[in-house]
Amino acid sequence: MRGLAALIVLFFILVGWLAITAPLSKSLEPITPPSITLLAADGKTPIARRGATIGKPVDAKKLPEHVTQAFIAIEDRRFYRHWGVDPWGIGRAMAHNLAARSMREGGSTITQQLAKNAFLDSDRTAGRKLREMLIAFWLEAWLTKNDILSRYLSNVYFGDNAYGLSAAAKHYFSTTPDKLTVAQAAMLAGLVKAPSRLAPTGNLEGARARQKLVVGAMADVGFLTKSEAADVRPARLRVDRVAPLPNGSYFADWVLPAARDQAGAISAETQVTTTLDARLQRAAERAVRRSGLRKAQVAIVAMRPDGRVVAMVGGKAYGDSPFNRATQARRQAGSAFKLFVYLAALRSGLTPDSIVLDEPVTLGGWSPKNSDGRYRGEITLRDAFARSSNVAAARLTQQVGVKQVIQAARDLGISTPLPSEATIALGTANTSLLELTAAYASVAAGAYPVRPHGLDAPQERGWMDYLGNRSRSFGSRTQDELKSLLSASINEGTGRQAALDIESFGKTGTSQDNRDALFMGFAGDLVVGVWVGNDDNSPNPGLSGGGIPARIWRDFMTSALGVGAKETAPVAVDPDAVDIPDPVGDLIDNGTLPVEGEISGFGLNLKIGRDGSIALKPAPAEKRAPPPPDADIAPVRRDER
């Protein structure tokens, strides 16, 4: 009797404590639409304010059975048999986590998840978990199972700023919840575990893998037969195109999912400080405006060597196109990919002073060519990298092995598919500008991989994550050798138009048919990547990484670091390394650029570049067509690949 009395007293104490710390009546109220304000790195300057997309409430009993069954199968199989907390589910999750040695499963029921969302509390303390369990009992006492499931489906987060099943169905599939197919319902149910990471608009492969898992769970429970489960095909997206908010930006779109995860579920105005530097962002946007681009698009990523993104431009105008070419576009890296080829070569024991043969070569029916048609015989790796020799890169790839080149790219953070063939030496594989910039940041930092991020606050990670994602050092020798190559490229090679009057490092990149042009480099405490090209992937005759992208990079860096451009010495230069402006037609608004031209006389040619640079060299003995501008990659015929 005394024990029973003690339990009753304890119960009332807990209810009283809960009523004070988390009023129970609030759990029965509709969830307030969340709103978040992103601040620049100074913690004061607002850069974007976003409200969530909240879907209309749904009634679970009016939905097709397979829709509710998908969520129950993957989130709470015993939903109709427990009273808000499922001891069996908690025990099963603990057993699986112990077996996997990581936190892979949670034991929260659908009712507990609703309780957590209702109180919108993101802390991970034992006190919050206890309140969550008590509120779950309270909800089970006051609401029917259908009410609980309906509220849950109406408010759960599905990624891409979409809250509730109605909003998610419209956003991802342009439909309503009552018309969702089994495949679509399974994909949406799978997003609940990690909505920001699995959102199919950014991770379709991961979302489809999770969908397959949900379909398997539905079959295990008996909601689907094995043959029905086998017939379910991967869901196809039909993203609802909604007008962007007027206060949006490329950086805000990219960082918002992580900011929401950090803030947790929110009910009122929440502020999250980002890594964006307002001054550097203005400098990046100013460099884009001054570039004079007309037809072509542009993207810029600027980060610190530790991966903090301080400026981002995903296109010429966010209002015209919110598609982020810095993070979402997958384009060829051209010769900017040679960083990984030379890293593999250095790892094999070669040095910048090692000799490589710059002569035509055929590898399995593929015959790469130097873009200027010139071959210099035996040259050092440093000279080959500076001149961006295609045949030298192909020979090095053959010497060290394609697998070693791919491993170097993976080590530095390139996650996109890389074909196991020698042509990757010339950057024929697709990647994002953000990943490529982070790879170059690894060289600046001396450790890899560098993970680009827009939030400074540390994210909670398990010990298994630390073991699997720890940073590794290049070693001072390898880092110094990579920097020697990059210094030669920007000061003596194809990247001369980007050279600064301080120590700087960089590499040009131009893809097949001049479709993409890049300049990647670092100086001071900034690592910056610039991409220029057409959205339709059409050719840009004459466009090269050593031209427009290099000048945009230099323009941004001089403003960001308060330094000047490196002066061009008015002396005769190597005729194999002559500067020729980019004849890029209507990509450039000529009215915004300085006068250029050539003056000949007294056996000399004086060239005035678009950027004001001056190059003096002996006049040729006979007239001949000049080589293409410092392009890094010659066209590769289909039968040569």
PDB file of N, CA and C in Angstrom, residues 175-265:
ATOM      1  N   THR A 175       1.210  16.393 -56.576  1.00  0.00           N
ATOM      2  CA  THR A 175      -0.050  15.690 -56.403  1.00  0.00           C
ATOM      3  C   THR A 175      -0.578  15.928 -54.999  1.00  0.00           C
ATOM      4  N   THR A 176      -1.650  15.241 -54.651  1.00  0.00           N
ATOM      5  CA  THR A 176      -2.247  15.351 -53.319  1.00  0.00           C
ATOM      6  C   THR A 176      -2.068  14.028 -52.581  1.00  0.00           C
ATOM      7  N   PRO A 177      -2.152  14.030 -51.246  1.00  0.00           N
ATOM      8  CA  PRO A 177      -1.913  12.796 -50.482  1.00  0.00           C
ATOM      9  C   PRO A 177      -2.814  11.637 -50.874  1.00  0.00           C
ATOM     10  N   ASP A 178      -4.059  11.921 -51.249  1.00  0.00           N
ATOM     11  CA  ASP A 178      -4.984  10.842 -51.577  1.00  0.00           C
ATOM     12  C   ASP A 178      -4.670  10.187 -52.918  1.00  0.00           C
ATOM     13  N   LYS A 179      -3.746  10.782 -53.695  1.00  0.00           N
ATOM     14  CA  LYS A 179      -3.399  10.227 -55.000  1.00  0.00           C
ATOM     15  C   LYS A 179      -1.973   9.674 -55.040  1.00  0.00           C
ATOM     16  N   LEU A 180      -1.323   9.595 -53.879  1.00  0.00           N
ATOM     17  CA  LEU A 180       0.038   9.065 -53.832  1.00  0.00           C
ATOM     18  C   LEU A 180       0.056   7.575 -54.174  1.00  0.00           C
ATOM     19  N   THR A 181       1.007   7.176 -54.984  1.00  0.00           N
ATOM     20  CA  THR A 181       1.191   5.759 -55.287  1.00  0.00           C
ATOM     21  C   THR A 181       1.969   5.096 -54.149  1.00  0.00           C
ATOM     22  N   VAL A 182       2.080   3.784 -54.218  1.00  0.00           N
ATOM     23  CA  VAL A 182       2.852   3.063 -53.199  1.00  0.00           C
ATOM     24  C   VAL A 182       4.307   3.542 -53.207  1.00  0.00           C
ATOM     25  N   ALA A 183       4.870   3.701 -54.399  1.00  0.00           N
ATOM     26  CA  ALA A 183       6.263   4.143 -54.510  1.00  0.00           C
ATOM     27  C   ALA A 183       6.451   5.534 -53.920  1.00  0.00           C
ATOM     28  N   GLN A 184       5.531   6.434 -54.236  1.00  0.00           N
ATOM     29  CA  GLN A 184       5.635   7.802 -53.730  1.00  0.00           C
ATOM     30  C   GLN A 184       5.456   7.851 -52.217  1.00  0.00           C
ATOM     31  N   ALA A 185       4.477   7.113 -51.712  1.00  0.00           N
ATOM     32  CA  ALA A 185       4.247   7.085 -50.268  1.00  0.00           C
ATOM     33  C   ALA A 185       5.453   6.499 -49.544  1.00  0.00           C
ATOM     34  N   ALA A 186       6.047   5.446 -50.110  1.00  0.00           N
ATOM     35  CA  ALA A 186       7.215   4.831 -49.485  1.00  0.00           C
ATOM     36  C   ALA A 186       8.406   5.784 -49.459  1.00  0.00           C
ATOM     37  N   MET A 187       8.581   6.545 -50.542  1.00  0.00           N
ATOM     38  CA  MET A 187       9.683   7.504 -50.557  1.00  0.00           C
ATOM     39  C   MET A 187       9.477   8.584 -49.505  1.00  0.00           C
ATOM     40  N   LEU A 188       8.268   9.114 -49.391  1.00  0.00           N
ATOM     41  CA  LEU A 188       7.992  10.157 -48.399  1.00  0.00           C
ATOM     42  C   LEU A 188       8.163   9.620 -46.983  1.00  0.00           C
ATOM     43  N   ALA A 189       7.706   8.411 -46.741  1.00  0.00           N
ATOM     44  CA  ALA A 189       7.876   7.818 -45.408  1.00  0.00           C
ATOM     45  C   ALA A 189       9.349   7.641 -45.076  1.00  0.00           C
ATOM     46  N   GLY A 190      10.151   7.348 -46.076  1.00  0.00           N
ATOM     47  CA  GLY A 190      11.573   7.170 -45.847  1.00  0.00           C
ATOM     48  C   GLY A 190      12.310   8.454 -45.540  1.00  0.00           C
ATOM     49  N   LEU A 191      11.750   9.598 -45.938  1.00  0.00           N
ATOM     50  CA  LEU A 191      12.429  10.876 -45.712  1.00  0.00           C
ATOM     51  C   LEU A 191      12.416  11.296 -44.249  1.00  0.00           C
ATOM     52  N   VAL A 192      11.462  10.821 -43.487  1.00  0.00           N
ATOM     53  CA  VAL A 192      11.260  11.306 -42.116  1.00  0.00           C
ATOM     54  C   VAL A 192      12.501  11.097 -41.255  1.00  0.00           C
ATOM     55  N   LYS A 193      13.250  10.038 -41.502  1.00  0.00           N
ATOM     56  CA  LYS A 193      14.421   9.733 -40.681  1.00  0.00           C
ATOM     57  C   LYS A 193      15.475  10.829 -40.766  1.00  0.00           C
ATOM     58  N   ALA A 194      15.744  11.330 -41.984  1.00  0.00           N
ATOM     59  CA  ALA A 194      16.768  12.371 -42.181  1.00  0.00           C
ATOM     60  C   ALA A 194      16.337  13.240 -43.352  1.00  0.00           C
ATOM     61  N   PRO A 195      15.326  14.087 -43.152  1.00  0.00           N
ATOM     62  CA  PRO A 195      14.730  14.831 -44.270  1.00  0.00           C
ATOM     63  C   PRO A 195      15.693  15.734 -45.018  1.00  0.00           C
ATOM     64  N   SER A 196      16.606  16.395 -44.333  1.00  0.00           N
ATOM     65  CA  SER A 196      17.528  17.296 -45.030  1.00  0.00           C
ATOM     66  C   SER A 196      18.526  16.514 -45.873  1.00  0.00           C
ATOM     67  N   ARG A 197      19.016  15.410 -45.331  1.00  0.00           N
ATOM     68  CA  ARG A 197      20.020  14.618 -46.048  1.00  0.00           C
ATOM     69  C   ARG A 197      19.419  13.796 -47.174  1.00  0.00           C
ATOM     70  N   LEU A 198      18.168  13.326 -46.997  1.00  0.00           N
ATOM     71  CA  LEU A 198      17.566  12.413 -47.967  1.00  0.00           C
ATOM     72  C   LEU A 198      16.625  13.090 -48.949  1.00  0.00           C
ATOM     73  N   ALA A 199      16.418  14.395 -48.840  1.00  0.00           N
ATOM     74  CA  ALA A 199      15.500  15.082 -49.751  1.00  0.00           C
ATOM     75  C   ALA A 199      15.848  14.715 -51.192  1.00  0.00           C
ATOM     76  N   PRO A 200      14.921  14.128 -51.948  1.00  0.00           N
ATOM     77  CA  PRO A 200      15.252  13.600 -53.274  1.00  0.00           C
ATOM     78  C   PRO A 200      15.684  14.650 -54.287  1.00  0.00           C
ATOM     79  N   THR A 201      15.349  15.924 -54.053  1.00  0.00           N
ATOM     80  CA  THR A 201      15.798  16.964 -54.971  1.00  0.00           C
ATOM     81  C   THR A 201      17.307  17.127 -54.934  1.00  0.00           C
ATOM     82  N   GLY A 202      17.935  16.727 -53.837  1.00  0.00           N
ATOM     83  CA  GLY A 202      19.384  16.828 -53.744  1.00  0.00           C
ATOM     84  C   GLY A 202      20.078  15.495 -53.592  1.00  0.00           C
ATOM     85  N   ASN A 203      19.334  14.454 -53.237  1.00  0.00           N
ATOM     86  CA  ASN A 203      19.923  13.127 -53.020  1.00  0.00           C
ATOM     87  C   ASN A 203      18.920  12.071 -53.474  1.00  0.00           C
ATOM     88  N   LEU A 204      18.654  12.037 -54.765  1.00  0.00           N
ATOM     89  CA  LEU A 204      17.658  11.112 -55.303  1.00  0.00           C
ATOM     90  C   LEU A 204      18.081   9.661 -55.075  1.00  0.00           C
ATOM     91  N   GLU A 205      19.361   9.379 -55.212  1.00  0.00           N
ATOM     92  CA  GLU A 205      19.840   8.009 -55.010  1.00  0.00           C
ATOM     93  C   GLU A 205      19.587   7.552 -53.574  1.00  0.00           C
ATOM     94  N   GLY A 206      19.893   8.432 -52.611  1.00  0.00           N
ATOM     95  CA  GLY A 206      19.666   8.082 -51.212  1.00  0.00           C
ATOM     96  C   GLY A 206      18.193   7.923 -50.892  1.00  0.00           C
ATOM     97  N   ALA A 207      17.341   8.799 -51.472  1.00  0.00           N
ATOM     98  CA  ALA A 207      15.903   8.724 -51.232  1.00  0.00           C
ATOM     99  C   ALA A 207      15.327   7.430 -51.807  1.00  0.00           C
ATOM    100  N   ARG A 208      15.811   7.019 -52.967  1.00  0.00           N
ATOM    101  CA  ARG A 208      15.313   5.780 -53.580  1.00  0.00           C
ATOM    102  C   ARG A 208      15.789   4.548 -52.815  1.00  0.00           C
ATOM    103  N   ALA A 209      17.004   4.615 -52.283  1.00  0.00           N
ATOM    104  CA  ALA A 209      17.489   3.503 -51.462  1.00  0.00           C
ATOM    105  C   ALA A 209      16.632   3.375 -50.205  1.00  0.00           C
ATOM    106  N   ARG A 210      16.275   4.515 -49.612  1.00  0.00           N
ATOM    107  CA  ARG A 210      15.420   4.510 -48.421  1.00  0.00           C
ATOM    108  C   ARG A 210      14.010   4.043 -48.787  1.00  0.00           C
ATOM    109  N   GLN A 211      13.516   4.417 -49.969  1.00  0.00           N
ATOM    110  CA  GLN A 211      12.203   3.955 -50.428  1.00  0.00           C
ATOM    111  C   GLN A 211      12.175   2.436 -50.514  1.00  0.00           C
ATOM    112  N   LYS A 212      13.231   1.865 -51.053  1.00  0.00           N
ATOM    113  CA  LYS A 212      13.312   0.404 -51.174  1.00  0.00           C
ATOM    114  C   LYS A 212      13.249  -0.247 -49.802  1.00  0.00           C
ATOM    115  N   LEU A 213      13.884   0.373 -48.813  1.00  0.00           N
ATOM    116  CA  LEU A 213      13.859  -0.145 -47.453  1.00  0.00           C
ATOM    117  C   LEU A 213      12.442  -0.104 -46.885  1.00  0.00           C
ATOM    118  N   VAL A 214      11.718   0.981 -47.155  1.00  0.00           N
ATOM    119  CA  VAL A 214      10.337   1.106 -46.665  1.00  0.00           C
ATOM    120  C   VAL A 214       9.448   0.047 -47.299  1.00  0.00           C
ATOM    121  N   VAL A 215       9.600  -0.153 -48.604  1.00  0.00           N
ATOM    122  CA  VAL A 215       8.799  -1.177 -49.293  1.00  0.00           C
ATOM    123  C   VAL A 215       9.081  -2.546 -48.689  1.00  0.00           C
ATOM    124  N   GLY A 216      10.346  -2.827 -48.377  1.00  0.00           N
ATOM    125  CA  GLY A 216      10.687  -4.091 -47.732  1.00  0.00           C
ATOM    126  C   GLY A 216      10.041  -4.226 -46.366  1.00  0.00           C
ATOM    127  N   ALA A 217       9.987  -3.112 -45.615  1.00  0.00           N
ATOM    128  CA  ALA A 217       9.342  -3.133 -44.301  1.00  0.00           C
ATOM    129  C   ALA A 217       7.842  -3.390 -44.438  1.00  0.00           C
ATOM    130  N   MET A 218       7.218  -2.809 -45.461  1.00  0.00           N
ATOM    131  CA  MET A 218       5.782  -3.026 -45.688  1.00  0.00           C
ATOM    132  C   MET A 218       5.512  -4.493 -45.999  1.00  0.00           C
ATOM    133  N   ALA A 219       6.421  -5.120 -46.733  1.00  0.00           N
ATOM    134  CA  ALA A 219       6.264  -6.546 -47.042  1.00  0.00           C
ATOM    135  C   ALA A 219       6.480  -7.400 -45.796  1.00  0.00           C
ATOM    136  N   ASP A 220       7.446  -7.020 -44.964  1.00  0.00           N
ATOM    137  CA  ASP A 220       7.720  -7.774 -43.736  1.00  0.00           C
ATOM    138  C   ASP A 220       6.516  -7.768 -42.798  1.00  0.00           C
ATOM    139  N   VAL A 221       5.854  -6.614 -42.711  1.00  0.00           N
ATOM    140  CA  VAL A 221       4.705  -6.487 -41.812  1.00  0.00           C
ATOM    141  C   VAL A 221       3.474  -7.174 -42.386  1.00  0.00           C
ATOM    142  N   GLY A 222       3.431  -7.337 -43.698  1.00  0.00           N
ATOM    143  CA  GLY A 222       2.273  -7.958 -44.335  1.00  0.00           C
ATOM    144  C   GLY A 222       1.369  -6.965 -45.038  1.00  0.00           C
ATOM    145  N   PHE A 223       1.802  -5.715 -45.129  1.00  0.00           N
ATOM    146  CA  PHE A 223       1.002  -4.721 -45.841  1.00  0.00           C
ATOM    147  C   PHE A 223       1.062  -4.933 -47.351  1.00  0.00           C
ATOM    148  N   LEU A 224       2.156  -5.525 -47.823  1.00  0.00           N
ATOM    149  CA  LEU A 224       2.319  -5.858 -49.234  1.00  0.00           C
ATOM    150  C   LEU A 224       2.754  -7.311 -49.350  1.00  0.00           C
ATOM    151  N   THR A 225       2.325  -7.967 -50.404  1.00  0.00           N
ATOM    152  CA  THR A 225       2.846  -9.304 -50.680  1.00  0.00           C
ATOM    153  C   THR A 225       4.231  -9.156 -51.314  1.00  0.00           C
ATOM    154  N   LYS A 226       4.978 -10.236 -51.360  1.00  0.00           N
ATOM    155  CA  LYS A 226       6.311 -10.182 -51.954  1.00  0.00           C
ATOM    156  C   LYS A 226       6.250  -9.782 -53.418  1.00  0.00           C
ATOM    157  N   SER A 227       5.244 -10.284 -54.130  1.00  0.00           N
ATOM    158  CA  SER A 227       5.129  -9.939 -55.553  1.00  0.00           C
ATOM    159  C   SER A 227       4.752  -8.464 -55.724  1.00  0.00           C
ATOM    160  N   GLU A 228       3.877  -7.961 -54.849  1.00  0.00           N
ATOM    161  CA  GLU A 228       3.517  -6.538 -54.916  1.00  0.00           C
ATOM    162  C   GLU A 228       4.724  -5.654 -54.609  1.00  0.00           C
ATOM    163  N   ALA A 229       5.503  -6.060 -53.626  1.00  0.00           N
ATOM    164  CA  ALA A 229       6.702  -5.284 -53.285  1.00  0.00           C
ATOM    165  C   ALA A 229       7.701  -5.296 -54.435  1.00  0.00           C
ATOM    166  N   ALA A 230       7.831  -6.442 -55.091  1.00  0.00           N
ATOM    167  CA  ALA A 230       8.776  -6.544 -56.203  1.00  0.00           C
ATOM    168  C   ALA A 230       8.357  -5.682 -57.381  1.00  0.00           C
ATOM    169  N   ASP A 231       7.049  -5.411 -57.499  1.00  0.00           N
ATOM    170  CA  ASP A 231       6.543  -4.612 -58.623  1.00  0.00           C
ATOM    171  C   ASP A 231       6.685  -3.109 -58.397  1.00  0.00           C
ATOM    172  N   VAL A 232       7.033  -2.693 -57.184  1.00  0.00           N
ATOM    173  CA  VAL A 232       7.147  -1.256 -56.899  1.00  0.00           C
ATOM    174  C   VAL A 232       8.429  -0.724 -57.519  1.00  0.00           C
ATOM    175  N   ARG A 233       8.295   0.237 -58.398  1.00  0.00           N
ATOM    176  CA  ARG A 233       9.438   0.836 -59.085  1.00  0.00           C
ATOM    177  C   ARG A 233       9.890   2.094 -58.353  1.00  0.00           C
ATOM    178  N   PRO A 234      11.126   2.542 -58.569  1.00  0.00           N
ATOM    179  CA  PRO A 234      11.598   3.783 -57.933  1.00  0.00           C
ATOM    180  C   PRO A 234      10.695   4.964 -58.304  1.00  0.00           C
ATOM    181  N   ALA A 235      10.327   5.746 -57.314  1.00  0.00           N
ATOM    182  CA  ALA A 235       9.446   6.889 -57.547  1.00  0.00           C
ATOM    183  C   ALA A 235      10.153   7.926 -58.409  1.00  0.00           C
ATOM    184  N   ARG A 236       9.409   8.532 -59.317  1.00  0.00           N
ATOM    185  CA  ARG A 236       9.947   9.582 -60.183  1.00  0.00           C
ATOM    186  C   ARG A 236       9.449  10.932 -59.695  1.00  0.00           C
ATOM    187  N   LEU A 237      10.351  11.876 -59.607  1.00  0.00           N
ATOM    188  CA  LEU A 237       9.996  13.198 -59.095  1.00  0.00           C
ATOM    189  C   LEU A 237       9.264  14.020 -60.146  1.00  0.00           C
ATOM    190  N   ARG A 238       8.326  14.805 -59.669  1.00  0.00           N
ATOM    191  CA  ARG A 238       7.683  15.852 -60.482  1.00  0.00           C
ATOM    192  C   ARG A 238       7.604  17.078 -59.581  1.00  0.00           C
ATOM    193  N   VAL A 239       8.753  17.734 -59.430  1.00  0.00           N
ATOM    194  CA  VAL A 239       8.882  18.807 -58.448  1.00  0.00           C
ATOM    195  C   VAL A 239       8.000  19.974 -58.828  1.00  0.00           C
ATOM    196  N   ASP A 240       7.241  20.435 -57.845  1.00  0.00           N
ATOM    197  CA  ASP A 240       6.375  21.593 -58.041  1.00  0.00           C
ATOM    198  C   ASP A 240       7.236  22.849 -58.034  1.00  0.00           C
ATOM    199  N   ARG A 241       7.219  23.595 -59.125  1.00  0.00           N
ATOM    200  CA  ARG A 241       8.043  24.792 -59.240  1.00  0.00           C
ATOM    201  C   ARG A 241       7.299  25.979 -58.643  1.00  0.00           C
ATOM    202  N   VAL A 242       7.765  26.417 -57.505  1.00  0.00           N
ATOM    203  CA  VAL A 242       7.135  27.556 -56.845  1.00  0.00           C
ATOM    204  C   VAL A 242       8.057  28.754 -56.951  1.00  0.00           C
ATOM    205  N   ALA A 243       7.476  29.933 -56.961  1.00  0.00           N
ATOM    206  CA  ALA A 243       8.266  31.157 -57.062  1.00  0.00           C
ATOM    207  C   ALA A 243       9.125  31.321 -55.819  1.00  0.00           C
ATOM    208  N   PRO A 244      10.408  31.660 -55.989  1.00  0.00           N
ATOM    209  CA  PRO A 244      11.282  31.833 -54.828  1.00  0.00           C
ATOM    210  C   PRO A 244      10.879  33.049 -54.010  1.00  0.00           C
ATOM    211  N   LEU A 245      11.148  32.976 -52.737  1.00  0.00           N
ATOM    212  CA  LEU A 245      10.882  34.129 -51.882  1.00  0.00           C
ATOM    213  C   LEU A 245      11.793  35.270 -52.287  1.00  0.00           C
ATOM    214  N   PRO A 246      11.328  36.507 -52.193  1.00  0.00           N
ATOM    215  CA  PRO A 246      12.148  37.637 -52.627  1.00  0.00           C
ATOM    216  C   PRO A 246      13.421  37.821 -51.820  1.00  0.00           C
ATOM    217  N   ASN A 247      13.465  37.278 -50.608  1.00  0.00           N
ATOM    218  CA  ASN A 247      14.667  37.446 -49.792  1.00  0.00           C
ATOM    219  C   ASN A 247      15.574  36.228 -49.865  1.00  0.00           C
ATOM    220  N   GLY A 248      15.441  35.446 -50.916  1.00  0.00           N
ATOM    221  CA  GLY A 248      16.273  34.264 -51.052  1.00  0.00           C
ATOM    222  C   GLY A 248      17.639  34.611 -51.618  1.00  0.00           C
ATOM    223  N   SER A 249      18.543  33.653 -51.555  1.00  0.00           N
ATOM    224  CA  SER A 249      19.866  33.777 -52.154  1.00  0.00           C
ATOM    225  C   SER A 249      20.417  32.382 -52.348  1.00  0.00           C
ATOM    226  N   TYR A 250      21.442  32.277 -53.182  1.00  0.00           N
ATOM    227  CA  TYR A 250      22.031  30.965 -53.433  1.00  0.00           C
ATOM    228  C   TYR A 250      22.595  30.358 -52.152  1.00  0.00           C
ATOM    229  N   PHE A 251      23.308  31.151 -51.379  1.00  0.00           N
ATOM    230  CA  PHE A 251      23.878  30.644 -50.139  1.00  0.00           C
ATOM    231  C   PHE A 251      22.784  30.240 -49.161  1.00  0.00           C
ATOM    232  N   ALA A 252      21.739  31.067 -49.042  1.00  0.00           N
ATOM    233  CA  ALA A 252      20.651  30.769 -48.104  1.00  0.00           C
ATOM    234  C   ALA A 252      19.964  29.464 -48.475  1.00  0.00           C
ATOM    235  N   ASP A 253      19.710  29.239 -49.757  1.00  0.00           N
ATOM    236  CA  ASP A 253      19.082  27.990 -50.192  1.00  0.00           C
ATOM    237  C   ASP A 253      19.943  26.784 -49.817  1.00  0.00           C
ATOM    238  N   TRP A 254      21.257  26.940 -49.955  1.00  0.00           N
ATOM    239  CA  TRP A 254      22.164  25.826 -49.686  1.00  0.00           C
ATOM    240  C   TRP A 254      22.264  25.525 -48.193  1.00  0.00           C
ATOM    241  N   VAL A 255      22.317  26.551 -47.368  1.00  0.00           N
ATOM    242  CA  VAL A 255      22.576  26.354 -45.943  1.00  0.00           C
ATOM    243  C   VAL A 255      21.297  26.139 -45.134  1.00  0.00           C
ATOM    244  N   LEU A 256      20.146  26.480 -45.703  1.00  0.00           N
ATOM    245  CA  LEU A 256      18.903  26.431 -44.935  1.00  0.00           C
ATOM    246  C   LEU A 256      18.583  25.052 -44.355  1.00  0.00           C
ATOM    247  N   PRO A 257      18.715  23.941 -45.112  1.00  0.00           N
ATOM    248  CA  PRO A 257      18.406  22.636 -44.505  1.00  0.00           C
ATOM    249  C   PRO A 257      19.252  22.350 -43.269  1.00  0.00           C
ATOM    250  N   ALA A 258      20.538  22.644 -43.335  1.00  0.00           N
ATOM    251  CA  ALA A 258      21.400  22.405 -42.173  1.00  0.00           C
ATOM    252  C   ALA A 258      21.027  23.337 -41.030  1.00  0.00           C
ATOM    253  N   ALA A 259      20.631  24.576 -41.364  1.00  0.00           N
ATOM    254  CA  ALA A 259      20.223  25.527 -40.322  1.00  0.00           C
ATOM    255  C   ALA A 259      18.967  25.041 -39.621  1.00  0.00           C
ATOM    256  N   ARG A 260      18.040  24.476 -40.366  1.00  0.00           N
ATOM    257  CA  ARG A 260      16.823  23.943 -39.749  1.00  0.00           C
ATOM    258  C   ARG A 260      17.147  22.748 -38.858  1.00  0.00           C
ATOM    259  N   ASP A 261      18.052  21.902 -39.315  1.00  0.00           N
ATOM    260  CA  ASP A 261      18.439  20.756 -38.491  1.00  0.00           C
ATOM    261  C   ASP A 261      19.083  21.221 -37.191  1.00  0.00           C
ATOM    262  N   GLN A 262      19.914  22.252 -37.286  1.00  0.00           N
ATOM    263  CA  GLN A 262      20.581  22.755 -36.085  1.00  0.00           C
ATOM    264  C   GLN A 262      19.589  23.397 -35.128  1.00  0.00           C
ATOM    265  N   ALA A 263      18.626  24.137 -35.683  1.00  0.00           N
ATOM    266  CA  ALA A 263      17.654  24.818 -34.836  1.00  0.00           C
ATOM    267  C   ALA A 263      16.646  23.840 -34.253  1.00  0.00           C
ATOM    268  N   GLY A 264      16.470  22.687 -34.906  1.00  0.00           N
ATOM    269  CA  GLY A 264      15.450  21.750 -34.456  1.00  0.00           C
ATOM    270  C   GLY A 264      14.087  22.248 -34.909  1.00  0.00           C
ATOM    271  N   ALA A 265      13.040  21.606 -34.431  1.00  0.00           N
ATOM    272  CA  ALA A 265      11.691  22.058 -34.741  1.00  0.00           C
ATOM    273  C   ALA A 265      11.470  23.389 -34.042  1.00  0.00           C
TER     274      ALA A 265
END
